[in-house]
Amino acid sequence: FAPGLSANGRILVVVTVLREGDTALSVWDIAAAEEIGRLVTGNVADLVAPGPHGRFMAVGDGDRLVRLWSVRDGRLIGEYEHSAKPTGIGFDASGRWLMTQDAAFGFRVWPVSGTPRPVVSRRGSSAWTADTSGNWLLLGSLDRGCELGGLVTGRPRGPGFAHGVPAPPKAPEDDVPRA
């Protein structure tokens, strides 16, 4: 387990070992230097991502699910199923969108409130990287290039931006000087 820090640097999640021997994920407001929530997990989570405002925490604990929890009362908000074990989770800066990536190179963006269906779902043969700004999502992978799209609609805006194709290797006869 690695501690989780929100994208804005305000919320921190760490593992706490309780007297009973169970483990818990403790959520801290860094500026106030106080614990604002605790989720008893019983086992150590593989992945954790706090929302930027300390309301939600996403947890991946080794199965094919990412679970979204309320920090305030420890209530399960939703479960987000993947085709393979999740390898990355995080929120956008507003805390309205949860982004997940799995071991089968699937990438999804889920609304935090509403139905647990992804608004963006992509699959590739390499890992994805994502960046958000307002209602925009910039998504890219080595094999699929980059695309700019709307977080709300999930639709790309215009054609994708290609990385380009590597030059093919030269044939042996191309290396021979011509007279």
XYZ file of C-alpha atoms in Angstrom:
179
model
C 0.000 0.000 0.000
C 1.165 3.487 -0.820
C -0.402 6.534 0.846
C -2.857 8.417 -1.350
C -2.723 12.173 -1.842
C -5.517 14.057 -3.588
C -4.624 15.855 -6.818
C -4.900 19.230 -5.069
C -2.687 18.118 -2.158
C -5.350 18.756 0.497
C -6.430 15.224 1.463
C -4.207 12.310 2.507
C -5.091 8.625 3.015
C -2.821 6.382 5.103
C -3.116 2.887 6.578
C -3.769 2.678 10.312
C -3.387 -0.554 12.279
C -6.128 -0.760 14.900
C -5.799 -2.315 18.384
C -7.967 -5.219 17.275
C -5.413 -6.044 14.570
C -7.588 -4.891 11.663
C -6.411 -2.233 9.269
C -8.205 0.967 8.400
C -7.758 3.680 5.823
C -7.512 6.990 7.667
C -8.415 10.142 5.749
C -6.708 13.373 6.803
C -7.307 17.024 6.010
C -3.714 18.202 5.684
C -4.340 21.927 6.314
C -6.361 21.244 9.487
C -4.021 18.397 10.523
C -7.005 16.289 11.566
C -8.456 12.935 10.696
C -11.783 13.452 8.910
C -12.758 9.839 8.311
C -11.797 6.207 8.696
C -12.755 3.103 6.763
C -12.060 -0.261 8.404
C -11.017 -2.591 5.614
C -9.776 -5.683 7.436
C -7.027 -6.053 4.839
C -4.618 -3.706 3.113
C -5.931 -2.017 -0.037
C -3.885 -2.235 -3.253
C -5.008 1.169 -4.544
C -6.533 4.195 -2.888
C -7.478 7.642 -4.158
C -9.010 10.380 -2.030
C -11.363 12.851 -3.650
C -10.132 16.453 -3.697
C -12.670 17.662 -1.112
C -12.466 14.760 1.325
C -16.028 13.564 0.653
C -15.167 10.340 -1.198
C -12.445 7.732 -1.322
C -11.945 5.153 -4.085
C -10.400 1.822 -3.097
C -9.145 -1.128 -5.145
C -8.357 -4.150 -2.994
C -7.198 -6.870 -5.353
C -10.391 -8.017 -7.049
C -11.885 -6.590 -10.255
C -13.807 -3.880 -8.437
C -13.106 -0.298 -7.460
C -15.327 0.744 -4.592
C -16.361 4.317 -3.863
C -16.869 5.132 -0.176
C -18.267 8.104 1.703
C -15.533 9.417 4.003
C -18.060 11.003 6.380
C -20.047 7.884 7.295
C -18.168 4.936 5.724
C -21.117 4.123 3.455
C -20.481 2.270 0.180
C -21.524 4.641 -2.644
C -20.843 2.397 -5.625
C -18.899 -0.490 -7.120
C -17.224 -0.170 -10.511
C -16.491 -3.469 -12.231
C -13.526 -4.043 -14.563
C -12.511 -6.864 -16.888
C -9.157 -7.182 -15.077
C -7.566 -6.077 -11.824
C -7.516 -2.265 -11.488
C -4.025 -0.779 -11.751
C -4.768 2.924 -11.335
C -7.497 5.120 -9.853
C -7.922 8.854 -9.364
C -10.356 11.743 -9.365
C -10.491 14.848 -11.499
C -9.940 18.185 -9.719
C -13.670 18.786 -9.219
C -14.243 15.400 -7.572
C -17.164 14.695 -9.925
C -15.348 12.054 -12.012
C -13.494 8.884 -11.063
C -10.900 7.614 -13.552
C -9.811 3.969 -13.508
C -7.369 1.823 -15.435
C -7.081 -1.969 -15.395
C -4.453 -4.606 -16.171
C -6.078 -5.333 -19.562
C -5.327 -1.702 -20.606
C -8.907 -0.568 -20.172
C -9.533 3.047 -19.165
C -12.831 4.395 -17.867
C -14.286 7.608 -16.497
C -17.209 7.152 -14.105
C -19.557 9.783 -12.684
C -19.274 9.896 -8.883
C -22.992 10.533 -8.560
C -25.702 8.839 -10.578
C -25.592 5.483 -12.304
C -22.311 3.546 -12.102
C -21.810 3.365 -15.883
C -18.709 4.844 -17.465
C -19.112 7.937 -19.651
C -15.742 7.175 -21.263
C -14.487 3.659 -21.928
C -11.394 2.874 -23.998
C -9.287 -0.225 -24.519
C -5.811 -0.454 -25.960
C -2.677 -2.556 -25.877
C -0.668 -0.176 -23.706
C -1.224 1.914 -20.591
C -3.235 5.144 -20.700
C -2.504 8.591 -19.373
C -5.179 11.168 -18.681
C -5.461 14.808 -17.750
C -8.570 16.846 -17.043
C -9.368 20.523 -17.115
C -12.888 21.679 -16.369
C -15.183 19.473 -18.455
C -12.378 18.325 -20.791
C -10.494 15.048 -20.797
C -7.203 14.569 -22.631
C -6.597 10.858 -22.980
C -3.700 9.103 -24.655
C -1.865 5.826 -25.023
C 1.184 4.746 -26.940
C -0.822 2.609 -29.368
C -3.953 4.767 -29.724
C -2.605 8.317 -29.846
C -4.356 11.138 -27.991
C -7.899 12.440 -28.022
C -9.593 15.428 -26.489
C -13.165 14.913 -25.383
C -15.905 15.982 -23.057
C -16.145 14.503 -19.584
C -19.908 14.970 -19.468
C -20.684 13.497 -22.885
C -17.768 11.071 -23.194
C -17.503 11.939 -26.884
C -14.246 12.912 -28.573
C -14.003 16.427 -29.957
C -12.725 16.026 -33.483
C -10.220 13.489 -34.751
C -7.555 12.007 -32.532
C -3.985 13.234 -32.442
C -1.673 10.523 -33.757
C 1.811 9.905 -32.452
C 3.035 8.968 -35.897
C 4.334 5.685 -37.166
C 8.030 4.836 -36.792
C 9.931 4.763 -40.059
C 10.237 1.244 -41.467
C 13.715 -0.258 -41.366
C 15.766 0.228 -44.506
C 16.108 -2.692 -46.853
C 19.743 -3.903 -47.152
C 19.999 -2.718 -50.771
C 19.132 0.844 -49.721
C 22.385 1.013 -47.788
C 24.515 0.404 -50.872
C 25.699 3.618 -52.538
C 24.448 3.998 -56.119
C 26.642 5.086 -58.949
